[in-house]
Structure formats: structure tokens, C-alpha cells
Amino acid sequence: AQKITQTQPGMFVQEKEAVTLDCTYDTSDQSYGLFWYKQPSSGEMIFLIYQGSYDEQNATEGRYSLNFQKARKSANLVISASQLGDSAMYFCAMRGRGNEKLTFGTGTRLTIIP
Amino acid sequence: KAGVTQTPRYLIKTRGQQVTLSCSPISGHRSVSWYQQTPGQGLQFLFEYFSETQRNKGNFPGRFSGRQFSNSRSEMNVSTLELGDSALYLCASSPRLGSGAETQYFGPGTRLLVL
């Protein structure tokens, strides 16, 4: 079984500051994928970034980077230079090897303050 | 390339009725998964279809069912609706059957309200 823990229910961040959203995971799989999604109030889940368990380098996608610490089983999302449009719910998720579902955390509501 | 589309976007039903939701995956994607999102339970996996066959199923009662067509479009059906079925239903597609490296791309969801 897989488990994702997001310990920050909500965060308030000043515009243009960097923000780190925490995510820890638990799995017995050796091969797995970690994902971050953004969900604005409209409801659509927007894929942000992916990290494979065997990737040696941290994933980056524009202003998003994933701080992957395998030994600590953490996969924190870092958003640089936050913008007002970054205000949304953010979900960390993982998927094991083989035919398995995505397991989601409870999410972090991020609010960017002008 | 067009994204995942879901219809309808909003639905209001009464208890005891049934409902059918539709999902069209990204062109070329053959795997479709369904998730239910509620404030109390969060995001929960319903089922995954690939090549018209259900490959994986979550822990939901038999009132929840689905199918996939030869063009990869999928429908899910909920019979005998209950108040607790009120939720956002999200559909996601990926090119191949699930594995750790397969990213799932989500549609805008269908908001179902059961009165």
C-alpha cells in the first residue's frame, strides 16, 4: 500500500517569494513515480511535475522544481517567484510500478498575497 | 492537442436516480481512470480502463460502474444515487496502462449534486 502525507493544510505567501510545499510518502515499491498537481477553484487537476524514483537529478519545470530526498521519502514542491495565479490547492501523488492507481495526499491550499 | 473533456460539467439529481458521466481522453491515450473527490474523503480512485477492459478497481459499491469504448472514450454510471454521492468526478487519461512513469492528465471534472 502507498501513502502520501501533506502536513500543511494551508499556506499564505507574499507574491514574488519562493514557497515550499511539503510531501512525504511511504511505499514498499522500489520503482515508483511522484507527481504534483495544481487544482484551481474551477476543479481541474493540472499536472505540474514528475519525479521518477530512479532519477538522480531533481525534476524542474519552469518555476516548479521537486526537491526529492529518497532516503527521507520526501518530495517537496518548490515554486520560485510566486504569482497571484499560483493560488490553488496543490496535491502530491504517487504511483507504484505496474498497474496501480494514483494515490493522493490531502492537499495544501496555497494563497498568494499581493 | 485537445485535453481530456468531460460532459456534462454540472449535474443535479435526486436520490434514487441514476446518472451517466462521459469522458473523452487525449487523442492517442488508451488508459482512462476515474476519481471521486469530496471534502471529507479527498480524492479516491474509482476504476481504470484500458483496451475496453477494467484493469483496476477502487473500493466503491457496485452502484458505481463504468465502461470504455473502442475509441477509448469512457463512461461511468452511478445507480440509485445517494446524498453522499455528491462530489466532483474527475477523469484522467494516460497513453498506456498505469505504471510509475505514466503521467495522468485530468479533465475539468463533473460536479454532481444529489438532492
mmCIF file of C-alpha atoms in Angstrom:
data_model
loop_
_atom_site.group_PDB
_atom_site.id
_atom_site.type_symbol
_atom_site.label_atom_id
_atom_site.label_comp_id
_atom_site.label_asym_id
_atom_site.label_seq_id
_atom_site.Cartn_x
_atom_site.Cartn_y
_atom_site.Cartn_z
ATOM 1 C CA ALA A 1 0.000 0.000 0.000
ATOM 2 C CA GLN A 2 1.121 3.539 -0.663
ATOM 3 C CA LYS A 3 0.562 6.619 1.433
ATOM 4 C CA ILE A 4 1.109 10.320 0.821
ATOM 5 C CA THR A 5 1.256 12.834 3.677
ATOM 6 C CA GLN A 6 0.918 16.570 3.223
ATOM 7 C CA THR A 7 1.159 18.252 6.611
ATOM 8 C CA GLN A 8 0.392 21.828 5.570
ATOM 9 C CA PRO A 9 -3.381 22.341 5.184
ATOM 10 C CA GLY A 10 -2.887 25.963 4.178
ATOM 11 C CA MET A 11 -0.135 28.456 3.446
ATOM 12 C CA PHE A 12 -0.043 32.194 2.867
ATOM 13 C CA VAL A 13 2.886 33.541 0.870
ATOM 14 C CA GLN A 14 3.785 37.021 -0.304
ATOM 15 C CA GLU A 15 3.825 37.491 -4.066
ATOM 16 C CA LYS A 16 7.278 37.003 -5.664
ATOM 17 C CA GLU A 17 8.556 34.932 -2.753
ATOM 18 C CA ALA A 18 9.555 31.296 -3.127
ATOM 19 C CA VAL A 19 7.393 28.668 -1.455
ATOM 20 C CA THR A 20 7.991 25.045 -0.491
ATOM 21 C CA LEU A 21 5.101 22.620 -0.193
ATOM 22 C CA ASP A 22 5.894 19.520 1.830
ATOM 23 C CA CYS A 23 5.176 15.950 0.812
ATOM 24 C CA THR A 24 6.313 12.697 2.377
ATOM 25 C CA TYR A 25 5.432 9.273 1.086
ATOM 26 C CA ASP A 26 5.510 5.669 2.103
ATOM 27 C CA THR A 27 5.792 2.689 -0.201
ATOM 28 C CA SER A 28 7.433 -0.697 -0.343
ATOM 29 C CA ASP A 29 7.917 -0.436 -4.112
ATOM 30 C CA GLN A 30 11.432 0.134 -5.421
ATOM 31 C CA SER A 31 10.153 1.738 -8.613
ATOM 32 C CA TYR A 32 7.565 4.473 -8.410
ATOM 33 C CA GLY A 33 6.632 7.896 -9.681
ATOM 34 C CA LEU A 34 5.889 11.058 -7.743
ATOM 35 C CA PHE A 35 3.644 13.774 -9.117
ATOM 36 C CA TRP A 36 2.425 17.210 -8.191
ATOM 37 C CA TYR A 37 -0.897 18.603 -9.378
ATOM 38 C CA LYS A 38 -2.476 22.015 -9.025
ATOM 39 C CA GLN A 39 -6.222 22.374 -8.609
ATOM 40 C CA PRO A 40 -7.665 25.879 -9.019
ATOM 41 C CA SER A 41 -11.161 26.645 -7.797
ATOM 42 C CA SER A 42 -12.500 25.585 -11.211
ATOM 43 C CA GLY A 43 -11.746 21.975 -10.237
ATOM 44 C CA GLU A 44 -9.451 20.795 -12.999
ATOM 45 C CA MET A 45 -6.320 18.959 -11.851
ATOM 46 C CA ILE A 46 -3.334 20.412 -13.672
ATOM 47 C CA PHE A 47 -0.179 18.314 -13.908
ATOM 48 C CA LEU A 48 2.889 20.239 -12.772
ATOM 49 C CA ILE A 49 5.892 17.977 -12.396
ATOM 50 C CA TYR A 50 7.023 14.353 -12.251
ATOM 51 C CA GLN A 51 9.918 12.628 -10.472
ATOM 52 C CA GLY A 52 10.878 9.006 -11.013
ATOM 53 C CA SER A 53 12.283 7.062 -8.110
ATOM 54 C CA TYR A 54 15.443 6.245 -10.052
ATOM 55 C CA ASP A 55 16.009 9.760 -11.336
ATOM 56 C CA GLU A 56 19.236 11.060 -9.885
ATOM 57 C CA GLN A 57 18.512 14.704 -10.547
ATOM 58 C CA ASN A 58 15.659 16.727 -9.132
ATOM 59 C CA ALA A 59 12.958 17.450 -11.691
ATOM 60 C CA THR A 60 12.365 21.016 -12.841
ATOM 61 C CA GLU A 61 9.627 22.536 -14.989
ATOM 62 C CA GLY A 62 9.849 26.286 -15.344
ATOM 63 C CA ARG A 63 9.189 27.858 -11.944
ATOM 64 C CA TYR A 64 8.495 24.436 -10.406
ATOM 65 C CA SER A 65 11.119 22.138 -9.006
ATOM 66 C CA LEU A 66 10.852 18.995 -6.980
ATOM 67 C CA ASN A 67 13.201 18.546 -4.047
ATOM 68 C CA PHE A 68 13.491 14.753 -3.995
ATOM 69 C CA GLN A 69 15.153 13.153 -0.972
ATOM 70 C CA LYS A 70 14.739 9.436 -1.438
ATOM 71 C CA ALA A 71 16.245 8.329 1.852
ATOM 72 C CA ARG A 72 13.867 10.596 3.735
ATOM 73 C CA LYS A 73 10.979 9.679 1.422
ATOM 74 C CA SER A 74 10.169 13.278 0.749
ATOM 75 C CA ALA A 75 9.221 15.029 -2.492
ATOM 76 C CA ASN A 76 8.698 18.696 -1.758
ATOM 77 C CA LEU A 77 7.481 21.098 -4.436
ATOM 78 C CA VAL A 78 9.304 24.403 -4.713
ATOM 79 C CA ILE A 79 7.678 27.286 -6.562
ATOM 80 C CA SER A 80 10.028 30.139 -7.275
ATOM 81 C CA ALA A 81 8.872 33.742 -7.608
ATOM 82 C CA SER A 82 5.248 33.042 -6.724
ATOM 83 C CA GLN A 83 2.465 34.758 -8.647
ATOM 84 C CA LEU A 84 -1.146 35.543 -7.787
ATOM 85 C CA GLY A 85 -2.230 32.863 -10.254
ATOM 86 C CA ASP A 86 -0.452 30.254 -8.143
ATOM 87 C CA SER A 87 -3.241 30.459 -5.548
ATOM 88 C CA ALA A 88 -4.834 26.999 -5.617
ATOM 89 C CA MET A 89 -4.873 23.584 -3.962
ATOM 90 C CA TYR A 90 -1.745 21.544 -4.537
ATOM 91 C CA PHE A 91 -1.742 17.768 -4.395
ATOM 92 C CA CYS A 92 1.183 15.409 -4.131
ATOM 93 C CA ALA A 93 0.570 11.956 -5.590
ATOM 94 C CA MET A 94 2.408 8.752 -6.273
ATOM 95 C CA ARG A 95 2.018 5.680 -8.410
ATOM 96 C CA GLY A 96 3.850 2.388 -7.957
ATOM 97 C CA ARG A 97 5.200 0.170 -10.654
ATOM 98 C CA GLY A 98 2.701 -1.871 -12.570
ATOM 99 C CA ASN A 99 -0.992 -1.402 -12.911
ATOM 100 C CA GLU A 100 -1.756 0.835 -9.981
ATOM 101 C CA LYS A 101 -3.841 3.854 -9.176
ATOM 102 C CA LEU A 102 -2.577 7.301 -8.273
ATOM 103 C CA THR A 103 -2.579 7.808 -4.514
ATOM 104 C CA PHE A 104 -3.116 11.421 -3.467
ATOM 105 C CA GLY A 105 -2.326 13.381 -0.351
ATOM 106 C CA THR A 106 -4.877 15.619 1.330
ATOM 107 C CA GLY A 107 -3.541 18.719 -0.385
ATOM 108 C CA THR A 108 -2.225 22.144 0.619
ATOM 109 C CA ARG A 109 -4.204 25.291 -0.072
ATOM 110 C CA LEU A 110 -1.765 27.967 -1.177
ATOM 111 C CA THR A 111 -2.803 31.618 -1.110
ATOM 112 C CA ILE A 112 -0.553 34.238 -2.656
ATOM 113 C CA ILE A 113 -0.858 37.676 -1.071
ATOM 114 C CA PRO A 114 -0.274 40.751 -3.242
ATOM 115 C CA LYS B 1 -3.765 18.564 -28.961
ATOM 116 C CA ALA B 2 -7.069 18.786 -27.136
ATOM 117 C CA GLY B 3 -7.123 17.856 -23.473
ATOM 118 C CA VAL B 4 -9.387 15.491 -21.612
ATOM 119 C CA THR B 5 -13.016 16.501 -21.920
ATOM 120 C CA GLN B 6 -15.839 15.583 -19.581
ATOM 121 C CA THR B 7 -19.549 16.012 -20.008
ATOM 122 C CA PRO B 8 -21.681 17.264 -18.501
ATOM 123 C CA ARG B 9 -19.816 19.741 -16.331
ATOM 124 C CA TYR B 10 -22.629 20.079 -13.791
ATOM 125 C CA LEU B 11 -25.479 17.809 -12.808
ATOM 126 C CA ILE B 12 -28.261 17.935 -10.258
ATOM 127 C CA LYS B 13 -30.073 14.707 -9.485
ATOM 128 C CA THR B 14 -32.362 13.416 -6.759
ATOM 129 C CA ARG B 15 -31.859 10.413 -4.541
ATOM 130 C CA GLY B 16 -32.651 7.134 -6.200
ATOM 131 C CA GLN B 17 -31.975 8.340 -9.721
ATOM 132 C CA GLN B 18 -29.098 7.163 -11.855
ATOM 133 C CA VAL B 19 -26.511 9.194 -13.710
ATOM 134 C CA THR B 20 -24.047 8.652 -16.557
ATOM 135 C CA LEU B 21 -20.895 10.713 -16.918
ATOM 136 C CA SER B 22 -18.766 10.806 -20.046
ATOM 137 C CA CYS B 23 -15.044 11.245 -20.607
ATOM 138 C CA SER B 24 -13.067 11.649 -23.821
ATOM 139 C CA PRO B 25 -9.338 11.121 -23.321
ATOM 140 C CA ILE B 26 -6.496 12.941 -25.021
ATOM 141 C CA SER B 27 -6.114 11.684 -28.571
ATOM 142 C CA GLY B 28 -3.920 8.597 -28.602
ATOM 143 C CA HIS B 29 -4.360 7.878 -24.896
ATOM 144 C CA ARG B 30 -5.741 4.441 -24.236
ATOM 145 C CA SER B 31 -5.993 4.378 -20.460
ATOM 146 C CA VAL B 32 -8.808 6.170 -18.653
ATOM 147 C CA SER B 33 -9.180 6.408 -14.889
ATOM 148 C CA TRP B 34 -11.962 7.838 -12.767
ATOM 149 C CA TYR B 35 -11.655 9.519 -9.382
ATOM 150 C CA GLN B 36 -14.179 10.867 -6.891
ATOM 151 C CA GLN B 37 -13.297 13.979 -4.913
ATOM 152 C CA THR B 38 -15.215 15.024 -1.810
ATOM 153 C CA PRO B 39 -14.296 17.422 1.012
ATOM 154 C CA GLY B 40 -14.465 14.619 3.552
ATOM 155 C CA GLN B 41 -12.729 11.756 1.747
ATOM 156 C CA GLY B 42 -10.445 13.643 -0.618
ATOM 157 C CA LEU B 43 -9.501 12.045 -3.921
ATOM 158 C CA GLN B 44 -10.445 8.406 -4.225
ATOM 159 C CA PHE B 45 -9.798 6.073 -7.130
ATOM 160 C CA LEU B 46 -12.831 4.511 -8.735
ATOM 161 C CA PHE B 47 -11.542 2.425 -11.659
ATOM 162 C CA GLU B 48 -9.184 2.313 -14.612
ATOM 163 C CA TYR B 49 -9.938 1.100 -18.120
ATOM 164 C CA PHE B 50 -7.573 0.084 -20.863
ATOM 165 C CA SER B 51 -8.476 -1.513 -24.179
ATOM 166 C CA GLU B 52 -12.151 -1.646 -23.153
ATOM 167 C CA THR B 53 -11.349 -3.733 -20.071
ATOM 168 C CA GLN B 54 -11.460 -2.702 -16.442
ATOM 169 C CA ARG B 55 -7.923 -3.191 -15.166
ATOM 170 C CA ASN B 56 -8.138 -1.821 -11.663
ATOM 171 C CA LYS B 57 -10.957 -1.018 -9.266
ATOM 172 C CA GLY B 58 -11.191 1.040 -6.111
ATOM 173 C CA ASN B 59 -13.227 0.342 -3.015
ATOM 174 C CA PHE B 60 -16.645 1.532 -4.134
ATOM 175 C CA PRO B 61 -20.005 -0.270 -4.068
ATOM 176 C CA GLY B 62 -21.377 -1.982 -7.120
ATOM 177 C CA ARG B 63 -23.639 1.019 -7.800
ATOM 178 C CA PHE B 64 -20.593 2.563 -9.426
ATOM 179 C CA SER B 65 -19.775 1.071 -12.790
ATOM 180 C CA GLY B 66 -18.019 2.080 -15.943
ATOM 181 C CA ARG B 67 -17.083 1.062 -19.425
ATOM 182 C CA GLN B 68 -14.726 2.012 -22.197
ATOM 183 C CA PHE B 69 -15.434 2.063 -25.898
ATOM 184 C CA SER B 70 -13.199 1.098 -28.784
ATOM 185 C CA ASN B 71 -12.272 4.767 -29.348
ATOM 186 C CA SER B 72 -11.069 4.927 -25.694
ATOM 187 C CA ARG B 73 -13.943 7.154 -24.608
ATOM 188 C CA SER B 74 -15.282 6.125 -21.235
ATOM 189 C CA GLU B 75 -18.489 6.426 -19.292
ATOM 190 C CA MET B 76 -19.198 5.887 -15.650
ATOM 191 C CA ASN B 77 -22.618 5.198 -14.227
ATOM 192 C CA VAL B 78 -23.925 5.582 -10.713
ATOM 193 C CA SER B 79 -27.231 3.914 -9.978
ATOM 194 C CA THR B 80 -29.592 4.542 -7.061
ATOM 195 C CA LEU B 81 -27.944 7.824 -6.158
ATOM 196 C CA GLU B 82 -27.360 8.684 -2.511
ATOM 197 C CA LEU B 83 -26.715 12.068 -0.943
ATOM 198 C CA GLY B 84 -23.125 11.013 -0.285
ATOM 199 C CA ASP B 85 -22.504 10.607 -3.998
ATOM 200 C CA SER B 86 -22.403 14.381 -4.329
ATOM 201 C CA ALA B 87 -18.859 15.028 -5.479
ATOM 202 C CA LEU B 88 -16.533 16.186 -8.194
ATOM 203 C CA TYR B 89 -15.884 13.281 -10.551
ATOM 204 C CA LEU B 90 -12.578 13.521 -12.345
ATOM 205 C CA CYS B 91 -11.486 11.578 -15.359
ATOM 206 C CA ALA B 92 -7.816 11.150 -16.256
ATOM 207 C CA SER B 93 -6.079 9.673 -19.268
ATOM 208 C CA SER B 94 -2.607 8.375 -19.985
ATOM 209 C CA PRO B 95 -1.028 6.879 -23.093
ATOM 210 C CA ARG B 96 -0.501 3.425 -21.654
ATOM 211 C CA LEU B 97 -1.650 1.301 -18.768
ATOM 212 C CA GLY B 98 -0.551 2.619 -15.406
ATOM 213 C CA SER B 99 2.947 2.421 -14.120
ATOM 214 C CA GLY B 100 5.088 4.686 -12.021
ATOM 215 C CA ALA B 101 6.278 6.654 -15.029
ATOM 216 C CA GLU B 102 2.907 7.286 -16.623
ATOM 217 C CA THR B 103 1.560 10.765 -16.039
ATOM 218 C CA GLN B 104 -2.197 11.021 -15.843
ATOM 219 C CA TYR B 105 -3.795 14.101 -17.363
ATOM 220 C CA PHE B 106 -7.088 15.178 -15.888
ATOM 221 C CA GLY B 107 -10.240 16.667 -17.312
ATOM 222 C CA PRO B 108 -12.197 19.572 -15.807
ATOM 223 C CA GLY B 109 -14.461 17.244 -13.856
ATOM 224 C CA THR B 110 -18.203 16.801 -13.488
ATOM 225 C CA ARG B 111 -19.791 18.298 -10.394
ATOM 226 C CA LEU B 112 -22.671 16.114 -9.257
ATOM 227 C CA LEU B 113 -25.145 17.319 -6.666
ATOM 228 C CA VAL B 114 -27.620 14.811 -5.284
ATOM 229 C CA LEU B 115 -30.672 16.296 -3.560
#
